[in-house]
Amino acid sequence: MNFLWKKEKSIISKIEQYLQECDTCRDHFYTCMKQMVMKNNSDPGNKLVELVHESESKADDLRREIEYELYNKALIPESREDILNILETLDAIPNMFEEICFEMCLEKIQISDQFKQGFLTLVEKNLHAFALIREAIVGLFYKKMDVMDRIHRVDQYESEVDKIERDLIGQVFSSKLGKADKILLRHIIKNIAQISDLAQAVGDKLTIAIVKRRI
Amino acid sequence: MIPYQLLSGIYMGWALGRNDSSNIFGPAIASKSVKVYQAIILCSLFVIIGSILQGAGGFTTIGSVTSLTLATAFITSLAAGLTVTCMNFFKLPASTSQAIIGALIGVAIFRTQKIDFLSLDKVFICWITTPLIAALAAYILYKVIGFMINALPINIFTQDKIIRIGLFCAGCYSAYALGANNVANVTGVFVASSLLEPWLAALIGGISIALGVFSYSKKVMLTVGKRLVAIDPYSAFITVFAVGITVHFFAFVGVPVSTTQAVIGAVLGIGILKGVQTINLKILFLVVFGWIGTPLISMGLALGLTLLAKLVI
């Protein structure tokens, strides 16, 4: 019966590593954003941006390894499909972390004092949504916990984020900044807010997986 | 040396093994619980064990339909085997149990022999109740096992594991039940014609069914398996398990029945429970055709072969 467990253990271990790498990427992203928003340090050589990039790449490699193992070996096709869908949707979040950091750096975006707190709140709310969806994934993959409650809370965060996003964009366009700066800021705000949209998309995949498994 | 008459029995066993093994281990293969070669070995092994340990029950039923000589036993087996092969060729669901009974009636009609209608009544009742019992078994199993799985604090991997183990075990159990129930279709006529002792008939029958399983193509096994797994893996597990219970139950009754019709019944049972329409007119036609068409074709073939034998010899 060894054939039933060996491959599965390897996949479980790789998913754990993948989630840890996503956490690392999130931590670097948060530190990086704090520095760039609060201190306006958006130097392209910023080491933190490199760290975000590195952890995103590692997460990508791990995801590919998981996909390879899933396609080749283990689990019922239906479980395989659900896990792949969840991981692929989740993977868009570290990608977004990286994209935002690079955008801030390359476009040398400076955040005016009046928007600093709003930006930071937006980042934090989105990271909360990410943390919740990560917990929900752990709930489905490893422990029996109330996954649906977490998914529901992600939805609430997403609504809050939408409101903050609209307010912030409104403030930006009411300010005395030049049009080009306003557009750049709006793009960054939209990208940050997309993190909770992506978390919500992961939540949808998780819901499907849970409903399919209800007997 | 093997008497040549027995070759038709071995052929019948081979046709049965090819026809029925996909219903049993197809879902386990499609779900990757076992590899194809492992499924073939396990299925063959459990079919032989089932035949030896519990196969003798059906011999009495087959022998009670009409009296047989070695020659008529040969023709009966050959006609039934050809019926199954032809129906497989035309992609119609074949039942070896119905084929052998049809052939027995054909031979008896030709030789104007007495047919034991009391035995046949029992057989017909078992045929008709097979899908019904399978549906009931699937309904109860789905609820009970589902309740237990839902109550357990398990994650997606553990649930996956439970279903894969379930498919594996249900496959082994159904293979055992297939051997126990259907071996009488293969060598029952040779016990009735006094060519073989029941234990030897069970052994030879089991091995010939296993030969059929071995010659089964991976592609077909996967096709049937995926069709069942397409319902959803848990339902596929329940289907195979319900088929095993149904066929095993009829092994105790001593009447060989059709695994294909048991599968149809089990899928219907799950469909009723989920409020999904899983049965349509085409499936209904196939069930009725199995009850009426298969024995009629087999009876016609048996009549033709007996006539041919009479003209040649």
PDB file of N, CA, C and O in Angstrom, chain B residues 84-115:
ATOM      1  N   VAL B  84     -22.157 -13.329 -25.502  1.00  0.00           N
ATOM      2  CA  VAL B  84     -21.461 -12.246 -24.781  1.00  0.00           C
ATOM      3  C   VAL B  84     -20.461 -11.556 -25.716  1.00  0.00           C
ATOM      4  O   VAL B  84     -20.393 -10.314 -25.771  1.00  0.00           O
ATOM      5  N   THR B  85     -19.707 -12.350 -26.480  1.00  0.00           N
ATOM      6  CA  THR B  85     -18.710 -11.771 -27.394  1.00  0.00           C
ATOM      7  C   THR B  85     -19.391 -10.888 -28.442  1.00  0.00           C
ATOM      8  O   THR B  85     -18.939  -9.770 -28.712  1.00  0.00           O
ATOM      9  N   CYS B  86     -20.496 -11.418 -29.024  1.00  0.00           N
ATOM     10  CA  CYS B  86     -21.205 -10.648 -30.060  1.00  0.00           C
ATOM     11  C   CYS B  86     -21.746  -9.341 -29.480  1.00  0.00           C
ATOM     12  O   CYS B  86     -21.633  -8.277 -30.098  1.00  0.00           O
ATOM     13  N   MET B  87     -22.337  -9.442 -28.295  1.00  0.00           N
ATOM     14  CA  MET B  87     -22.920  -8.229 -27.698  1.00  0.00           C
ATOM     15  C   MET B  87     -21.834  -7.218 -27.353  1.00  0.00           C
ATOM     16  O   MET B  87     -22.047  -6.007 -27.477  1.00  0.00           O
ATOM     17  N   ASN B  88     -20.692  -7.714 -26.921  1.00  0.00           N
ATOM     18  CA  ASN B  88     -19.560  -6.812 -26.660  1.00  0.00           C
ATOM     19  C   ASN B  88     -19.133  -6.129 -27.954  1.00  0.00           C
ATOM     20  O   ASN B  88     -18.811  -4.946 -27.969  1.00  0.00           O
ATOM     21  N   PHE B  89     -19.130  -6.906 -29.036  1.00  0.00           N
ATOM     22  CA  PHE B  89     -18.722  -6.382 -30.340  1.00  0.00           C
ATOM     23  C   PHE B  89     -19.648  -5.236 -30.766  1.00  0.00           C
ATOM     24  O   PHE B  89     -19.209  -4.232 -31.309  1.00  0.00           O
ATOM     25  N   PHE B  90     -20.952  -5.432 -30.523  1.00  0.00           N
ATOM     26  CA  PHE B  90     -21.924  -4.392 -30.905  1.00  0.00           C
ATOM     27  C   PHE B  90     -22.137  -3.364 -29.783  1.00  0.00           C
ATOM     28  O   PHE B  90     -23.087  -2.590 -29.810  1.00  0.00           O
ATOM     29  N   LYS B  91     -21.255  -3.419 -28.790  1.00  0.00           N
ATOM     30  CA  LYS B  91     -21.263  -2.466 -27.660  1.00  0.00           C
ATOM     31  C   LYS B  91     -22.586  -2.480 -26.885  1.00  0.00           C
ATOM     32  O   LYS B  91     -23.067  -1.460 -26.391  1.00  0.00           O
ATOM     33  N   LEU B  92     -23.188  -3.664 -26.786  1.00  0.00           N
ATOM     34  CA  LEU B  92     -24.415  -3.802 -25.993  1.00  0.00           C
ATOM     35  C   LEU B  92     -24.042  -4.399 -24.644  1.00  0.00           C
ATOM     36  O   LEU B  92     -23.124  -5.231 -24.563  1.00  0.00           O
ATOM     37  N   PRO B  93     -24.729  -3.994 -23.562  1.00  0.00           N
ATOM     38  CA  PRO B  93     -24.366  -4.563 -22.261  1.00  0.00           C
ATOM     39  C   PRO B  93     -24.765  -6.037 -22.191  1.00  0.00           C
ATOM     40  O   PRO B  93     -25.931  -6.381 -22.402  1.00  0.00           O
ATOM     41  N   ALA B  94     -23.788  -6.869 -21.948  1.00  0.00           N
ATOM     42  CA  ALA B  94     -24.060  -8.308 -21.940  1.00  0.00           C
ATOM     43  C   ALA B  94     -24.065  -8.836 -20.513  1.00  0.00           C
ATOM     44  O   ALA B  94     -23.332  -8.367 -19.665  1.00  0.00           O
ATOM     45  N   SER B  95     -24.946  -9.803 -20.279  1.00  0.00           N
ATOM     46  CA  SER B  95     -24.947 -10.476 -18.987  1.00  0.00           C
ATOM     47  C   SER B  95     -24.725 -11.955 -19.221  1.00  0.00           C
ATOM     48  O   SER B  95     -25.498 -12.610 -19.932  1.00  0.00           O
ATOM     49  N   THR B  96     -23.667 -12.470 -18.636  1.00  0.00           N
ATOM     50  CA  THR B  96     -23.353 -13.897 -18.830  1.00  0.00           C
ATOM     51  C   THR B  96     -24.429 -14.774 -18.181  1.00  0.00           C
ATOM     52  O   THR B  96     -24.741 -15.848 -18.690  1.00  0.00           O
ATOM     53  N   SER B  97     -24.987 -14.291 -17.054  1.00  0.00           N
ATOM     54  CA  SER B  97     -26.004 -15.079 -16.354  1.00  0.00           C
ATOM     55  C   SER B  97     -27.220 -15.285 -17.260  1.00  0.00           C
ATOM     56  O   SER B  97     -27.759 -16.394 -17.374  1.00  0.00           O
ATOM     57  N   GLN B  98     -27.641 -14.197 -17.904  1.00  0.00           N
ATOM     58  CA  GLN B  98     -28.806 -14.302 -18.771  1.00  0.00           C
ATOM     59  C   GLN B  98     -28.481 -15.087 -20.037  1.00  0.00           C
ATOM     60  O   GLN B  98     -29.348 -15.789 -20.581  1.00  0.00           O
ATOM     61  N   ALA B  99     -27.234 -14.982 -20.489  1.00  0.00           N
ATOM     62  CA  ALA B  99     -26.830 -15.723 -21.686  1.00  0.00           C
ATOM     63  C   ALA B  99     -26.855 -17.230 -21.420  1.00  0.00           C
ATOM     64  O   ALA B  99     -27.333 -18.020 -22.248  1.00  0.00           O
ATOM     65  N   ILE B 100     -26.345 -17.640 -20.263  1.00  0.00           N
ATOM     66  CA  ILE B 100     -26.260 -19.094 -19.992  1.00  0.00           C
ATOM     67  C   ILE B 100     -27.659 -19.680 -19.786  1.00  0.00           C
ATOM     68  O   ILE B 100     -27.960 -20.785 -20.258  1.00  0.00           O
ATOM     69  N   ILE B 101     -28.536 -18.945 -19.135  1.00  0.00           N
ATOM     70  CA  ILE B 101     -29.904 -19.434 -18.920  1.00  0.00           C
ATOM     71  C   ILE B 101     -30.631 -19.545 -20.270  1.00  0.00           C
ATOM     72  O   ILE B 101     -31.306 -20.537 -20.550  1.00  0.00           O
ATOM     73  N   GLY B 102     -30.445 -18.529 -21.119  1.00  0.00           N
ATOM     74  CA  GLY B 102     -31.051 -18.561 -22.456  1.00  0.00           C
ATOM     75  C   GLY B 102     -30.570 -19.778 -23.228  1.00  0.00           C
ATOM     76  O   GLY B 102     -31.369 -20.479 -23.872  1.00  0.00           O
ATOM     77  N   ALA B 103     -29.266 -20.054 -23.175  1.00  0.00           N
ATOM     78  CA  ALA B 103     -28.692 -21.194 -23.896  1.00  0.00           C
ATOM     79  C   ALA B 103     -29.248 -22.510 -23.349  1.00  0.00           C
ATOM     80  O   ALA B 103     -29.555 -23.443 -24.114  1.00  0.00           O
ATOM     81  N   LEU B 104     -29.387 -22.590 -22.040  1.00  0.00           N
ATOM     82  CA  LEU B 104     -29.927 -23.813 -21.415  1.00  0.00           C
ATOM     83  C   LEU B 104     -31.362 -24.066 -21.897  1.00  0.00           C
ATOM     84  O   LEU B 104     -31.718 -25.204 -22.236  1.00  0.00           O
ATOM     85  N   ILE B 105     -32.139 -22.982 -21.958  1.00  0.00           N
ATOM     86  CA  ILE B 105     -33.532 -23.128 -22.420  1.00  0.00           C
ATOM     87  C   ILE B 105     -33.541 -23.561 -23.901  1.00  0.00           C
ATOM     88  O   ILE B 105     -34.313 -24.446 -24.299  1.00  0.00           O
ATOM     89  N   GLY B 106     -32.649 -22.956 -24.692  1.00  0.00           N
ATOM     90  CA  GLY B 106     -32.556 -23.306 -26.118  1.00  0.00           C
ATOM     91  C   GLY B 106     -32.270 -24.785 -26.319  1.00  0.00           C
ATOM     92  O   GLY B 106     -32.922 -25.463 -27.114  1.00  0.00           O
ATOM     93  N   VAL B 107     -31.280 -25.275 -25.583  1.00  0.00           N
ATOM     94  CA  VAL B 107     -30.902 -26.698 -25.706  1.00  0.00           C
ATOM     95  C   VAL B 107     -32.073 -27.583 -25.263  1.00  0.00           C
ATOM     96  O   VAL B 107     -32.402 -28.594 -25.922  1.00  0.00           O
ATOM     97  N   ALA B 108     -32.726 -27.192 -24.164  1.00  0.00           N
ATOM     98  CA  ALA B 108     -33.839 -27.993 -23.641  1.00  0.00           C
ATOM     99  C   ALA B 108     -35.002 -28.025 -24.637  1.00  0.00           C
ATOM    100  O   ALA B 108     -35.614 -29.080 -24.852  1.00  0.00           O
ATOM    101  N   ILE B 109     -35.248 -26.859 -25.281  1.00  0.00           N
ATOM    102  CA  ILE B 109     -36.339 -26.809 -26.264  1.00  0.00           C
ATOM    103  C   ILE B 109     -36.035 -27.741 -27.439  1.00  0.00           C
ATOM    104  O   ILE B 109     -36.872 -28.526 -27.883  1.00  0.00           O
ATOM    105  N   PHE B 110     -34.808 -27.676 -27.930  1.00  0.00           N
ATOM    106  CA  PHE B 110     -34.433 -28.485 -29.082  1.00  0.00           C
ATOM    107  C   PHE B 110     -34.569 -29.977 -28.778  1.00  0.00           C
ATOM    108  O   PHE B 110     -35.024 -30.757 -29.610  1.00  0.00           O
ATOM    109  N   ARG B 111     -34.160 -30.322 -27.590  1.00  0.00           N
ATOM    110  CA  ARG B 111     -34.170 -31.758 -27.245  1.00  0.00           C
ATOM    111  C   ARG B 111     -35.490 -32.167 -26.578  1.00  0.00           C
ATOM    112  O   ARG B 111     -35.601 -33.249 -26.036  1.00  0.00           O
ATOM    113  N   THR B 112     -36.462 -31.224 -26.644  1.00  0.00           N
ATOM    114  CA  THR B 112     -37.771 -31.418 -26.010  1.00  0.00           C
ATOM    115  C   THR B 112     -37.649 -31.999 -24.601  1.00  0.00           C
ATOM    116  O   THR B 112     -38.333 -32.944 -24.212  1.00  0.00           O
ATOM    117  N   GLN B 113     -36.727 -31.373 -23.857  1.00  0.00           N
ATOM    118  CA  GLN B 113     -36.514 -31.811 -22.478  1.00  0.00           C
ATOM    119  C   GLN B 113     -37.352 -30.984 -21.519  1.00  0.00           C
ATOM    120  O   GLN B 113     -37.775 -29.887 -21.856  1.00  0.00           O
ATOM    121  N   LYS B 114     -37.505 -31.532 -20.343  1.00  0.00           N
ATOM    122  CA  LYS B 114     -38.285 -30.832 -19.318  1.00  0.00           C
ATOM    123  C   LYS B 114     -37.475 -29.627 -18.786  1.00  0.00           C
ATOM    124  O   LYS B 114     -36.280 -29.748 -18.530  1.00  0.00           O
ATOM    125  N   ILE B 115     -38.149 -28.501 -18.657  1.00  0.00           N
ATOM    126  CA  ILE B 115     -37.513 -27.320 -18.056  1.00  0.00           C
ATOM    127  C   ILE B 115     -38.130 -27.108 -16.680  1.00  0.00           C
ATOM    128  O   ILE B 115     -39.360 -27.136 -16.539  1.00  0.00           O
TER     129      ILE B 115
END
